[in-house]
Amino acid sequence: MQVRFMGTAASEGIPNPFCNCEICTNARTAGGRDVRTRASVLVDEHLLIDMSPEWSAQLTREGLTARQIDMVLFTHTHPDHFNVGEFVSRAEGFACNIDSPLHVFGNDCAIKGAFNALDGLQGERFEFHLLAPFLSCEFNGYKITPTLANHAKHELCYNYLIEKDGRTFFYGLDSGWLPDSTFEFLKGRHIDTAVLECTYAKREGTHTANHLNFASLFEEVELLKQNGSLDDKSVVITSHVSHSGGMTHAGLCELMEEHGIVTAFDGLQVQI
C-alpha cells in the first residue's frame, strides 16, 4: 500500500487565518512543510480517508484528480474531516463520463450526512455502506475494520485498521487515549504502519481524552508495543498537528526522532 498524506493539520490548519502566534506567523513567511492543511490521507490513489475543507486544492497540489478515487472512509463528522459538499461535484450534470459509483463508508452520522448533502443528486453515482465498530468488511482487495476512537461525546468515532496483500495500516487520528476495547482488539495484531496524533502537544497529563498530547502519544506507542501490535519493524507516524503546540515542523521532527516517530507533512508518501 502507498499512503499519501493530503493534509496533516488539526482543525484550524497552519497557519490559522485568524491567528498571529509565532507558529502561524512563521508558516506564512517560511512556507514549505510549516504550512499544513486539514488532515486526510489517500491510499493507493483509490481509497480516501476523510475529506478536508482544502480537499480540492490538495489534489491539485499533488497533481491528481479525484477520478481514480472509488472509496471514501469517514472517521467522524467534524467539519475539518467531513467536507461532503464536494460530493455534489461528482453528481450527474456536474461531472462528465463517470460510469461507476463512489463507495462511501462510515458511521450512521456520516452516512446520513453524506446522503443529505447530495439532496437527491446521488443517483447511481454513490453507494453508501454503514460500518459498525470492530466488524470488518472486504472491498476492492482491502479488509477494513473500524475501531473505536476516544473523541466526540455524541458520535461513535472511528479509527481504521486497513489490510491488503499481507500489510497492515492503522489510521488513528482524532482520538485521545484509545478505548480499552480498541487496545484489546489490536492486541497481537501486527501493524506495519500506524498514524497517531499529537494535537494537544505540550498539555500535561497522560491518557487524555479527545486528542493525544506528546506524553500520551509516547505512552500509547509503548503500550501498543507491549500488546504486540507494534515492533521494531513498525513505522509510527504522527499527524494532526496544531499551531497551539508551539513547534515548527523542524522542531517537531527533532522531538519525534528521539522517540523513533516520523513527523508527517503535507504531501508525504509512505510505502507500506
Tab-separated table of C-alpha atoms in Angstrom:
chain	number	residue	atom	x	y	z
A	1	MET	CA	0.000	0.000	0.000
A	2	GLN	CA	1.087	3.532	-0.729
A	3	VAL	CA	-0.140	6.207	1.692
A	4	ARG	CA	-0.083	9.855	0.655
A	5	PHE	CA	-0.707	12.494	3.335
A	6	MET	CA	-3.009	15.019	1.694
A	7	GLY	CA	-3.167	17.132	4.860
A	8	THR	CA	-1.628	16.934	8.321
A	9	ALA	CA	-3.103	19.778	10.395
A	10	ALA	CA	-5.584	19.891	13.226
A	11	SER	CA	-8.887	21.708	12.821
A	12	GLU	CA	-7.502	25.267	12.471
A	13	GLY	CA	-4.869	24.480	9.854
A	14	ILE	CA	-1.427	26.079	9.932
A	15	PRO	CA	-1.459	28.992	9.593
A	16	ASN	CA	-4.793	29.597	11.267
A	17	PRO	CA	-6.161	32.531	9.234
A	18	PHE	CA	-7.313	34.331	12.390
A	19	CYS	CA	-4.099	33.805	14.351
A	20	ASN	CA	-0.814	35.736	14.664
A	21	CYS	CA	1.000	33.368	17.026
A	22	GLU	CA	4.656	32.606	16.381
A	23	ILE	CA	3.913	29.330	14.575
A	24	CYS	CA	1.258	30.789	12.268
A	25	THR	CA	3.380	33.857	11.508
A	26	ASN	CA	6.370	31.660	10.725
A	27	ALA	CA	4.301	29.426	8.413
A	28	ARG	CA	3.198	32.448	6.371
A	29	THR	CA	6.784	33.506	5.737
A	30	ALA	CA	8.644	30.175	5.733
A	31	GLY	CA	6.079	28.197	3.750
A	32	GLY	CA	7.103	24.648	2.822
A	33	ARG	CA	6.454	21.962	5.398
A	34	ASP	CA	5.442	24.501	8.032
A	35	VAL	CA	2.189	25.052	6.106
A	36	ARG	CA	-0.371	22.358	6.909
A	37	THR	CA	-3.856	21.776	5.520
A	38	ARG	CA	-6.501	19.774	7.352
A	39	ALA	CA	-5.890	16.048	7.805
A	40	SER	CA	-6.636	13.419	5.166
A	41	VAL	CA	-4.788	10.525	3.548
A	42	LEU	CA	-5.073	8.780	0.185
A	43	VAL	CA	-4.238	5.069	-0.046
A	44	ASP	CA	-3.073	3.691	-3.409
A	45	GLU	CA	-4.752	6.736	-5.009
A	46	HIS	CA	-8.056	4.823	-4.704
A	47	LEU	CA	-9.075	4.937	-1.044
A	48	LEU	CA	-9.541	8.310	0.657
A	49	ILE	CA	-9.823	8.666	4.428
A	50	ASP	CA	-11.700	11.875	5.286
A	51	MET	CA	-12.280	14.926	3.067
A	52	SER	CA	-10.827	18.162	4.380
A	53	PRO	CA	-12.008	21.694	3.546
A	54	GLU	CA	-8.914	22.010	1.300
A	55	TRP	CA	-9.531	18.675	-0.446
A	56	SER	CA	-9.788	20.031	-3.977
A	57	ALA	CA	-6.665	22.190	-3.552
A	58	GLN	CA	-4.806	19.229	-2.027
A	59	LEU	CA	-5.480	17.162	-5.159
A	60	THR	CA	-4.274	19.996	-7.371
A	61	ARG	CA	-1.123	20.402	-5.270
A	62	GLU	CA	-0.354	16.697	-5.702
A	63	GLY	CA	-1.053	16.725	-9.440
A	64	LEU	CA	-4.035	14.381	-9.011
A	65	THR	CA	-7.722	14.319	-9.824
A	66	ALA	CA	-10.472	12.567	-7.878
A	67	ARG	CA	-11.480	10.379	-10.816
A	68	GLN	CA	-9.457	7.398	-9.601
A	69	ILE	CA	-10.932	7.523	-6.076
A	70	ASP	CA	-13.632	4.886	-5.667
A	71	MET	CA	-13.774	4.571	-1.855
A	72	VAL	CA	-14.119	7.176	0.896
A	73	LEU	CA	-13.901	6.304	4.585
A	74	PHE	CA	-15.041	8.844	7.153
A	75	THR	CA	-13.718	8.777	10.701
A	76	HIS	CA	-16.407	11.158	12.028
A	77	THR	CA	-18.378	14.230	11.011
A	78	HIS	CA	-16.434	17.172	12.446
A	79	PRO	CA	-16.131	19.761	9.668
A	80	ASP	CA	-12.334	19.538	9.272
A	81	HIS	CA	-12.822	15.886	8.220
A	82	PHE	CA	-16.284	15.863	6.631
A	83	ASN	CA	-16.394	18.159	3.612
A	84	VAL	CA	-19.197	16.222	1.912
A	85	GLY	CA	-20.459	19.214	-0.045
A	86	GLU	CA	-17.749	18.227	-2.532
A	87	PHE	CA	-19.788	15.149	-3.458
A	88	VAL	CA	-22.208	17.296	-5.449
A	89	SER	CA	-19.422	17.917	-7.958
A	90	ARG	CA	-19.487	14.180	-8.811
A	91	ALA	CA	-23.240	14.063	-9.441
A	92	GLU	CA	-24.940	13.739	-12.821
A	93	GLY	CA	-24.844	17.080	-14.605
A	94	PHE	CA	-21.786	18.262	-12.668
A	95	ALA	CA	-19.097	15.761	-13.730
A	96	CYS	CA	-18.771	14.085	-17.124
A	97	ASN	CA	-18.060	10.492	-18.171
A	98	ILE	CA	-18.451	8.723	-14.829
A	99	ASP	CA	-19.673	5.137	-15.146
A	100	SER	CA	-19.045	3.655	-11.683
A	101	PRO	CA	-20.216	4.562	-8.180
A	102	LEU	CA	-18.205	6.124	-5.384
A	103	HIS	CA	-18.485	3.924	-2.307
A	104	VAL	CA	-18.865	5.877	0.923
A	105	PHE	CA	-18.188	4.210	4.288
A	106	GLY	CA	-18.723	5.481	7.817
A	107	ASN	CA	-20.863	5.590	10.925
A	108	ASP	CA	-24.569	6.455	10.885
A	109	CYS	CA	-23.921	10.205	11.232
A	110	ALA	CA	-21.517	10.175	8.289
A	111	ILE	CA	-23.776	8.135	6.016
A	112	LYS	CA	-26.819	10.261	6.780
A	113	GLY	CA	-24.825	13.489	6.424
A	114	ALA	CA	-23.308	12.485	3.081
A	115	PHE	CA	-26.674	11.341	1.735
A	116	ASN	CA	-28.377	14.566	2.821
A	117	ALA	CA	-25.601	16.731	1.350
A	118	LEU	CA	-26.383	15.327	-2.090
A	119	ASP	CA	-30.004	16.470	-1.728
A	120	GLY	CA	-31.362	13.844	-4.111
A	121	LEU	CA	-28.484	14.030	-6.608
A	122	GLN	CA	-26.850	10.724	-5.648
A	123	GLY	CA	-28.427	8.721	-8.470
A	124	GLU	CA	-26.283	5.700	-9.371
A	125	ARG	CA	-23.008	7.509	-8.743
A	126	PHE	CA	-22.903	6.872	-4.992
A	127	GLU	CA	-23.314	3.814	-2.798
A	128	PHE	CA	-23.368	4.047	0.986
A	129	HIS	CA	-22.023	1.489	3.457
A	130	LEU	CA	-22.810	1.713	7.170
A	131	LEU	CA	-19.982	0.392	9.342
A	132	ALA	CA	-20.188	-0.948	12.889
A	133	PRO	CA	-17.268	-0.977	15.355
A	134	PHE	CA	-14.895	-3.954	15.044
A	135	LEU	CA	-16.888	-5.578	12.212
A	136	SER	CA	-14.673	-5.984	9.148
A	137	CYS	CA	-15.723	-5.605	5.550
A	138	GLU	CA	-13.807	-6.572	2.427
A	139	PHE	CA	-13.907	-4.359	-0.631
A	140	ASN	CA	-11.674	-3.936	-3.696
A	141	GLY	CA	-8.952	-6.095	-2.131
A	142	TYR	CA	-8.929	-4.219	1.190
A	143	LYS	CA	-10.033	-5.572	4.549
A	144	ILE	CA	-11.346	-2.609	6.510
A	145	THR	CA	-12.091	-2.687	10.215
A	146	PRO	CA	-13.395	0.364	12.067
A	147	THR	CA	-12.107	0.568	15.630
A	148	LEU	CA	-13.453	2.901	18.286
A	149	ALA	CA	-11.747	6.243	18.865
A	150	ASN	CA	-11.929	8.365	22.009
A	151	HIS	CA	-13.155	11.630	20.527
A	152	ALA	CA	-16.628	13.191	20.212
A	153	LYS	CA	-19.139	12.772	23.038
A	154	HIS	CA	-22.251	12.294	20.875
A	155	GLU	CA	-20.946	10.239	17.965
A	156	LEU	CA	-19.198	6.888	17.569
A	157	CYS	CA	-15.902	7.995	16.038
A	158	TYR	CA	-13.745	5.526	14.149
A	159	ASN	CA	-10.114	4.797	13.515
A	160	TYR	CA	-9.375	2.299	10.765
A	161	LEU	CA	-7.309	-0.864	10.505
A	162	ILE	CA	-6.733	-1.496	6.795
A	163	GLU	CA	-5.187	-4.711	5.488
A	164	LYS	CA	-4.090	-5.563	1.964
A	165	ASP	CA	-1.578	-8.006	0.459
A	166	GLY	CA	-0.341	-9.062	3.877
A	167	ARG	CA	0.358	-5.495	5.042
A	168	THR	CA	-1.488	-3.592	7.760
A	169	PHE	CA	-2.110	0.145	8.166
A	170	PHE	CA	-3.707	1.744	11.234
A	171	TYR	CA	-5.083	5.273	10.869
A	172	GLY	CA	-5.627	6.604	14.378
A	173	LEU	CA	-6.229	10.334	14.159
A	174	ASP	CA	-8.790	12.255	16.205
A	175	SER	CA	-8.602	10.048	19.247
A	176	GLY	CA	-7.343	10.617	22.722
A	177	TRP	CA	-6.091	7.612	24.680
A	178	LEU	CA	-7.583	4.643	22.829
A	179	PRO	CA	-10.556	2.887	24.449
A	180	ASP	CA	-9.872	-0.421	26.189
A	181	SER	CA	-11.943	-2.210	23.529
A	182	THR	CA	-9.615	-0.936	20.807
A	183	PHE	CA	-6.466	-1.915	22.675
A	184	GLU	CA	-7.972	-5.371	23.191
A	185	PHE	CA	-8.901	-5.699	19.508
A	186	LEU	CA	-5.431	-4.656	18.378
A	187	LYS	CA	-3.644	-6.917	20.852
A	188	GLY	CA	-1.407	-9.316	18.955
A	189	ARG	CA	-2.366	-7.879	15.553
A	190	HIS	CA	0.825	-6.681	13.906
A	191	ILE	CA	0.668	-3.151	12.464
A	192	ASP	CA	3.210	-2.275	9.787
A	193	THR	CA	2.462	1.459	9.818
A	194	ALA	CA	0.473	3.382	12.427
A	195	VAL	CA	-0.590	7.027	12.203
A	196	LEU	CA	-1.246	8.601	15.605
A	197	GLU	CA	-1.723	12.212	16.575
A	198	CYS	CA	-0.236	14.872	18.837
A	199	THR	CA	-2.855	17.647	18.738
A	200	TYR	CA	-2.591	18.666	22.384
A	201	ALA	CA	1.212	18.679	22.162
A	202	LYS	CA	2.621	20.043	25.434
A	203	ARG	CA	-0.545	19.776	27.516
A	204	GLU	CA	0.173	17.984	30.785
A	205	GLY	CA	-1.128	14.570	31.717
A	206	THR	CA	-1.466	11.205	30.030
A	207	HIS	CA	-4.487	9.183	28.922
A	208	THR	CA	-6.010	12.383	27.528
A	209	ALA	CA	-9.498	12.328	26.023
A	210	ASN	CA	-10.475	13.744	22.617
A	211	HIS	CA	-6.862	14.077	21.358
A	212	LEU	CA	-3.374	12.932	22.329
A	213	ASN	CA	-0.589	15.118	23.656
A	214	PHE	CA	3.119	14.285	23.470
A	215	ALA	CA	3.118	12.341	26.729
A	216	SER	CA	0.070	10.246	25.842
A	217	LEU	CA	1.385	9.647	22.305
A	218	PHE	CA	4.687	8.272	23.580
A	219	GLU	CA	2.977	6.152	26.255
A	220	GLU	CA	0.412	4.803	23.789
A	221	VAL	CA	3.157	3.709	21.398
A	222	GLU	CA	4.862	1.827	24.219
A	223	LEU	CA	1.631	0.077	25.200
A	224	LEU	CA	0.979	-0.936	21.582
A	225	LYS	CA	4.465	-2.450	21.558
A	226	GLN	CA	3.716	-4.353	24.760
A	227	ASN	CA	0.448	-5.524	23.191
A	228	GLY	CA	2.326	-6.996	20.248
A	229	SER	CA	0.747	-4.540	17.790
A	230	LEU	CA	3.993	-2.665	17.099
A	231	ASP	CA	7.547	-3.959	16.898
A	232	ASP	CA	10.959	-2.740	15.778
A	233	LYS	CA	9.932	-3.057	12.123
A	234	SER	CA	6.778	-0.984	12.535
A	235	VAL	CA	6.705	2.638	11.393
A	236	VAL	CA	4.889	5.145	13.620
A	237	ILE	CA	3.925	8.492	12.092
A	238	THR	CA	2.407	11.475	13.858
A	239	SER	CA	-0.001	13.898	12.199
A	240	HIS	CA	-2.950	16.229	13.028
A	241	VAL	CA	-0.552	18.943	14.189
A	242	SER	CA	-1.852	22.105	15.861
A	243	HIS	CA	-0.269	25.566	15.962
A	244	SER	CA	-1.017	25.534	19.692
A	245	GLY	CA	1.850	23.053	20.098
A	246	GLY	CA	4.255	25.921	19.531
A	247	MET	CA	6.649	23.932	17.348
A	248	THR	CA	7.797	24.324	13.758
A	249	HIS	CA	7.997	21.261	11.543
A	250	ALA	CA	11.762	21.047	12.136
A	251	GLY	CA	11.338	21.280	15.904
A	252	LEU	CA	8.625	18.636	15.912
A	253	CYS	CA	10.796	16.331	13.780
A	254	GLU	CA	13.674	16.671	16.240
A	255	LEU	CA	11.471	15.736	19.193
A	256	MET	CA	9.768	12.832	17.433
A	257	GLU	CA	13.019	11.366	16.149
A	258	GLU	CA	14.137	10.947	19.757
A	259	HIS	CA	11.201	8.549	20.162
A	260	GLY	CA	11.546	6.797	16.808
A	261	ILE	CA	8.486	8.519	15.345
A	262	VAL	CA	8.192	10.089	11.878
A	263	THR	CA	6.565	13.526	11.573
A	264	ALA	CA	4.161	13.745	8.643
A	265	PHE	CA	3.931	16.747	6.355
A	266	ASP	CA	1.544	17.622	3.534
A	267	GLY	CA	2.476	15.514	0.527
A	268	LEU	CA	4.495	12.867	2.404
A	269	GLN	CA	4.305	9.469	0.691
A	270	VAL	CA	4.934	6.222	2.574
A	271	GLN	CA	5.133	2.714	1.159
A	272	ILE	CA	3.743	0.063	3.496
